[in-house]
Every structure is written in C-alpha cells, then in structure tokens.
Amino acid sequence: MRTDSSPGSLPAREHLPAAGAGTPVLDVVVPVYNEEKDLGPCVRRLHEHLTRTFPYAFRITVADNASTDGTPRVAAGLAADLGTVRSVRLEQKGRGRALRTVWSASDAPVLAYMDVDLSTDLNALLPLVAPLISGHSDLAIGSRLARSSRVVRGAKREFISRTYNLILRGSLQARFSDAQCGFKAIRRDVAQVLLPLVEDTGWFFDTEMLVLAERAGCRIHEVPVDWVDDPDSTVHIVRTATEDLKGVWRVGKALATGSLPLDRLGRPFGDDPRDRELSGVPQGLARQLVGFCVVGALSTLFYLLLYSGFRHFTGSQLANALALLVSAVANTAANRRLTFGVRGRGGAVRHQAQGLVVFGIGLALTSGSLAALGAASADPDHSTELAVLIAANLAATVLRFLLFRAWVFPDAEPTAPAREPGLPEPGPRQSPLPESRLPESQLPETHRPEPHLPDPYRAWSDATVRLQPVRHADTDHCRDAR
C-alpha cells in the first residue's frame, strides 16, 4: 500500500520517469572563493569528462561566494565559451549558502557538488549519481574512509578526518563514514524538503544535511573514491574544526530536545515494504516479539528472585507455584500495556483471567520438570533446579506468546502514529514539490535564495526530464597534474 506524501514529508523513492527533453538530469555545483587560478582548468576538465562519459544531459554551475579577485570574470568567460556552464554570483561567503541557493532554484532532478580542486577522481561521478537516478537512494557521498578507497594525504589531515567522523558517530549516532569529502549528490525532491531544516551556511552544511537525512529515514549511498590531497588548499583547519564542533553541539542539542520537526518526515517513503498490507503476514509481529522478549526476560528474573526467596521457607513445588503466580500477574499486565498496546481498564479482568490459564499451562510445564528432576535425583542441587526451571520456562514462553497473540489479545493492533491536524489522509501519491518547499517569507534570512540568479534558476519545473544519452561511455584518460 503506497502512502501519501503529505506537505512537508519526503517523497516516495522512484526511478526518474521519462518526460519532456531539454532540462539537464544533473546539475554539478562548484562553489568557489578567490579561485581565479584554478577555476578555468578544473571546470574545463570536468566539462570534458562529463561530455565524454556521462550518458545524460548535464549542467555545471559555478557558484561564486563573493570573490574579491578575478574569479567572477573567469566564471563568466567559462559560461560564454561552454554552453552547459552557468555562473551564479553571491554577495556573501559560505559554501553552505552557495549550495542552498543553487540547489533550491535548480530545475535538475539530481543535484551534486564537488570542490574546485577536483581532488576526487572524476570516474566516481557516474557511480555517485546513478543510485539517485534509478531511485535506489536519496543522497550519495564519496567516502575516503572506505576500505577500497585510495587516498593520498598527510597524516595531520588523516587524523583530523577520522577523529571528526568518530565524534559524529559517538555524539550524533551517524552511520555514514565520511562527512567532509567534497563530493556529494542529492535528489532535488529530497533537497526541497531537507534544505529548509539546515541552518549552517559554511563548511558544516553538508554534515548537518546528512545527519538530518539519516534521522529522517533517507537512504545514503556511499561510493569509495580515489582522492589526492590538494597542497594549495585554502581551508583553515583550526577555524573549520571549531565551527564543525559548534555545529555538532547545536544539532545534537536540537535532536535531544526534539526542536527539529523530523517527526513529520518519519516513514516518508511510499515504497517502504513495511507499509504494505500482505495477506498472511501479521502486522506488528516484529515489534510485539521484541516487546514480549523484553518483558519475558524481566519476568523471568523476577520469577527466579521470588523462587529463591520462597524456597527458604517452603518446598520447591510450593515455591515454584507462588513465584509463578505473582510473576504471571505482573507479566500479563506488562504485556497488555507494553507489548500489545492495550490502554485503559476495559477487559483488564478478563485478560488477567485468561493470563492465569496461560499461567496454569506454564505451571504444568515447570512443575512437571521439577517432578521429573525429583524422580531422577533424590536430592538435586539448587543450581540444577534453577537450570531445569529456566529450560522449562523457555518452552513455556514460546507457548505463552502464541496464546497471548491468538487468544488473550487477538484484536490488539499496533497504535498508528497520530496524524498532524490539517494533513491529508493516505491516498494516491501526489507530487510534493509545490507544497514541501516553505514560502520564502517564512525562511530565516540565511535560508533565502539569492534574488539575482540567471534565467535557468528562476523557475521551478515540476516535470521530470527525459533521460537522453549524450555520448557513449568512455574512460577518462585525462589526468591533470595536481
């Protein structure tokens, strides 16, 4: 069963369908600041590689972050010489601001970015965006920390990179391996939902986007890359690391306090197999099994403590019956509320009565086990009695769950998450593009796109493009000296 993509939620993950031709499938953004020396050779090399090897229409966008040198002039010259290159000028610095501005206004269904030094081998570009075109994934990142990656860089940068990713894993529970590699891509429909939630406008922008995407349930594809460090990099390591740590603290605090509206993005995809109604497959079975096991483990511990206490004052059979009776009442009450989600007092007495019947079956199994042990040994050790009881209780537990589900709580269904007021009921999937993007007046000033953008970025296009091959695939033999 496909679910509706309500306003503000992430869209269903699908292969990009065929539509009208003319719009690029891929928009590669190259954010730059004072890069007049390297911009020309790098963009021409990227353009040549895409022309020869990328099978779909593409665009390269140079996003100038308020450069004070000749970068705007070089960018304008590239746009004039190469038909698939565009130049966008921003009057404020910040890589994150540049990416948000261009991505928010681009009409390409797949958006990517890479650093101007092209440290990442361009042969990884097609594997990066292919899962997004096919609908398999929502974001894709290049990873320098994957086992099959081949990386050439100094020990200092290697240590900083691995330490930073360990911090992300420990503090934000991030599962992606490399947050800082300047080689990432995202589907436009996903970006339209996530970008309004990302606050950072600098180097922490893509890390924050990845964390929020992961928490929202997006699938992130990782591509091992070949990467050579740029010795002329202008990145200030200490300042960037400090800002990144501040960003980690801010995002961690927001996640802990629940101030981010990620609940509206939960279970976003209509193609999630867990949302389908399948005949013969009970809904909520996995969750109920987990809850029952947790309650059962605690009940068993409670039962063994009671048995050990009663055993000091009475025989084994009576101690077993008393301990099992008390723990059975507690077990039924806990499973009623926690495992099967039954609320209120209605039917509580009936459930406890049925639970006592189940208790009787468990008593018969455990008492029979003790009787068999007594017949086999006249004076068994206390540890042997406990071992026999544990084995008998395991068998009784399986039977107890089946009886609880089929007889005691047959009509209990997992509680569906409450739908926010004003959101439509599930139905045929609709395009989330117009609704999911917040009005510009409601966005913080740092989130608003730059007003002066060239024509290709002024209008939103709801139609998805036709995927048309440009050139046959080839191998990139061009290797510029780094």
Short mmCIF file of N, CA and C in Angstrom, two decimals, residues 11-17 110 126-141 185-187 189-190 217-223 269 271-273:
data_model
loop_
_atom_site.label_atom_id
_atom_site.label_comp_id
_atom_site.label_asym_id
_atom_site.label_seq_id
_atom_site.Cartn_x
_atom_site.Cartn_y
_atom_site.Cartn_z
N PRO A 11 9.36 12.60 -0.35
CA PRO A 11 8.61 11.92 -1.41
C PRO A 11 8.97 10.45 -1.50
N ALA A 12 8.12 9.71 -2.19
CA ALA A 12 8.42 8.31 -2.45
C ALA A 12 9.63 8.20 -3.36
N ARG A 13 10.42 7.17 -3.14
CA ARG A 13 11.64 6.97 -3.90
C ARG A 13 11.31 6.20 -5.17
N GLU A 14 11.51 6.82 -6.34
CA GLU A 14 11.18 6.19 -7.61
C GLU A 14 12.25 6.50 -8.64
N HIS A 15 12.32 5.64 -9.66
CA HIS A 15 13.19 5.92 -10.80
C HIS A 15 12.67 7.17 -11.49
N LEU A 16 13.58 8.04 -11.94
CA LEU A 16 13.17 9.25 -12.62
C LEU A 16 12.43 8.87 -13.90
N PRO A 17 11.15 9.24 -14.02
CA PRO A 17 10.38 8.85 -15.21
C PRO A 17 10.73 9.71 -16.41
N VAL A 110 18.66 15.77 -10.25
CA VAL A 110 19.78 15.31 -9.44
C VAL A 110 20.77 16.46 -9.28
N LEU A 126 29.80 9.17 -12.04
CA LEU A 126 28.64 8.41 -12.51
C LEU A 126 28.17 7.40 -11.46
N PRO A 127 29.05 6.62 -10.81
CA PRO A 127 28.59 5.76 -9.71
C PRO A 127 27.95 6.53 -8.56
N LEU A 128 28.33 7.80 -8.40
CA LEU A 128 27.74 8.61 -7.33
C LEU A 128 26.28 8.93 -7.61
N VAL A 129 25.97 9.32 -8.84
CA VAL A 129 24.61 9.79 -9.14
C VAL A 129 23.70 8.69 -9.67
N ALA A 130 24.25 7.56 -10.11
CA ALA A 130 23.41 6.50 -10.68
C ALA A 130 22.35 6.00 -9.71
N PRO A 131 22.65 5.76 -8.40
CA PRO A 131 21.59 5.31 -7.49
C PRO A 131 20.49 6.35 -7.29
N LEU A 132 20.79 7.61 -7.48
CA LEU A 132 19.77 8.65 -7.35
C LEU A 132 18.87 8.68 -8.58
N ILE A 133 19.44 8.49 -9.74
CA ILE A 133 18.65 8.44 -10.97
C ILE A 133 17.73 7.22 -10.97
N SER A 134 18.24 6.10 -10.50
CA SER A 134 17.45 4.86 -10.51
C SER A 134 16.37 4.83 -9.44
N GLY A 135 16.47 5.71 -8.43
CA GLY A 135 15.51 5.71 -7.35
C GLY A 135 15.90 4.83 -6.18
N HIS A 136 17.09 4.22 -6.25
CA HIS A 136 17.52 3.34 -5.16
C HIS A 136 17.86 4.13 -3.90
N SER A 137 18.45 5.31 -4.05
CA SER A 137 18.92 6.08 -2.90
C SER A 137 18.46 7.53 -3.02
N ASP A 138 18.60 8.26 -1.91
CA ASP A 138 18.16 9.65 -1.85
C ASP A 138 19.33 10.62 -1.83
N LEU A 139 20.42 10.23 -1.20
CA LEU A 139 21.65 11.00 -1.21
C LEU A 139 22.80 10.06 -1.52
N ALA A 140 23.91 10.63 -1.99
CA ALA A 140 25.11 9.83 -2.26
C ALA A 140 26.33 10.65 -1.88
N ILE A 141 27.31 10.00 -1.28
CA ILE A 141 28.51 10.70 -0.85
C ILE A 141 29.74 9.91 -1.25
N ALA A 185 25.92 14.20 -3.67
CA ALA A 185 24.79 14.41 -4.56
C ALA A 185 23.51 14.12 -3.79
N ILE A 186 22.41 14.72 -4.27
CA ILE A 186 21.11 14.55 -3.62
C ILE A 186 20.02 14.69 -4.68
N ARG A 187 18.95 13.99 -4.52
CA ARG A 187 17.79 14.17 -5.40
C ARG A 187 17.13 15.50 -5.09
N ASP A 189 13.97 16.47 -5.22
CA ASP A 189 12.74 16.43 -4.42
C ASP A 189 13.05 16.23 -2.94
N VAL A 190 14.12 15.49 -2.63
CA VAL A 190 14.53 15.33 -1.23
C VAL A 190 15.16 16.61 -0.70
N GLY A 217 15.18 9.05 7.76
CA GLY A 217 14.96 7.78 7.09
C GLY A 217 15.42 7.71 5.67
N CYS A 218 16.21 8.70 5.22
CA CYS A 218 16.71 8.66 3.85
C CYS A 218 17.79 7.59 3.70
N ARG A 219 17.90 7.07 2.50
CA ARG A 219 18.93 6.09 2.20
C ARG A 219 20.13 6.83 1.60
N ILE A 220 21.30 6.67 2.23
CA ILE A 220 22.52 7.34 1.82
C ILE A 220 23.47 6.31 1.19
N HIS A 221 23.80 6.54 -0.06
CA HIS A 221 24.69 5.64 -0.79
C HIS A 221 26.12 6.16 -0.69
N GLU A 222 27.08 5.28 -0.39
CA GLU A 222 28.48 5.68 -0.26
C GLU A 222 29.30 5.07 -1.40
N VAL A 223 30.15 5.89 -2.00
CA VAL A 223 30.99 5.47 -3.11
C VAL A 223 32.45 5.60 -2.70
N PHE A 269 8.62 7.18 2.86
CA PHE A 269 8.63 6.63 1.51
C PHE A 269 7.44 5.71 1.27
N ASP A 271 7.31 3.51 -0.89
CA ASP A 271 7.76 2.21 -1.33
C ASP A 271 8.37 1.40 -0.19
N ASP A 272 8.14 1.82 1.05
CA ASP A 272 8.65 1.08 2.20
C ASP A 272 7.86 -0.21 2.35
N PRO A 273 8.50 -1.38 2.25
CA PRO A 273 7.74 -2.63 2.32
C PRO A 273 7.02 -2.82 3.64
#
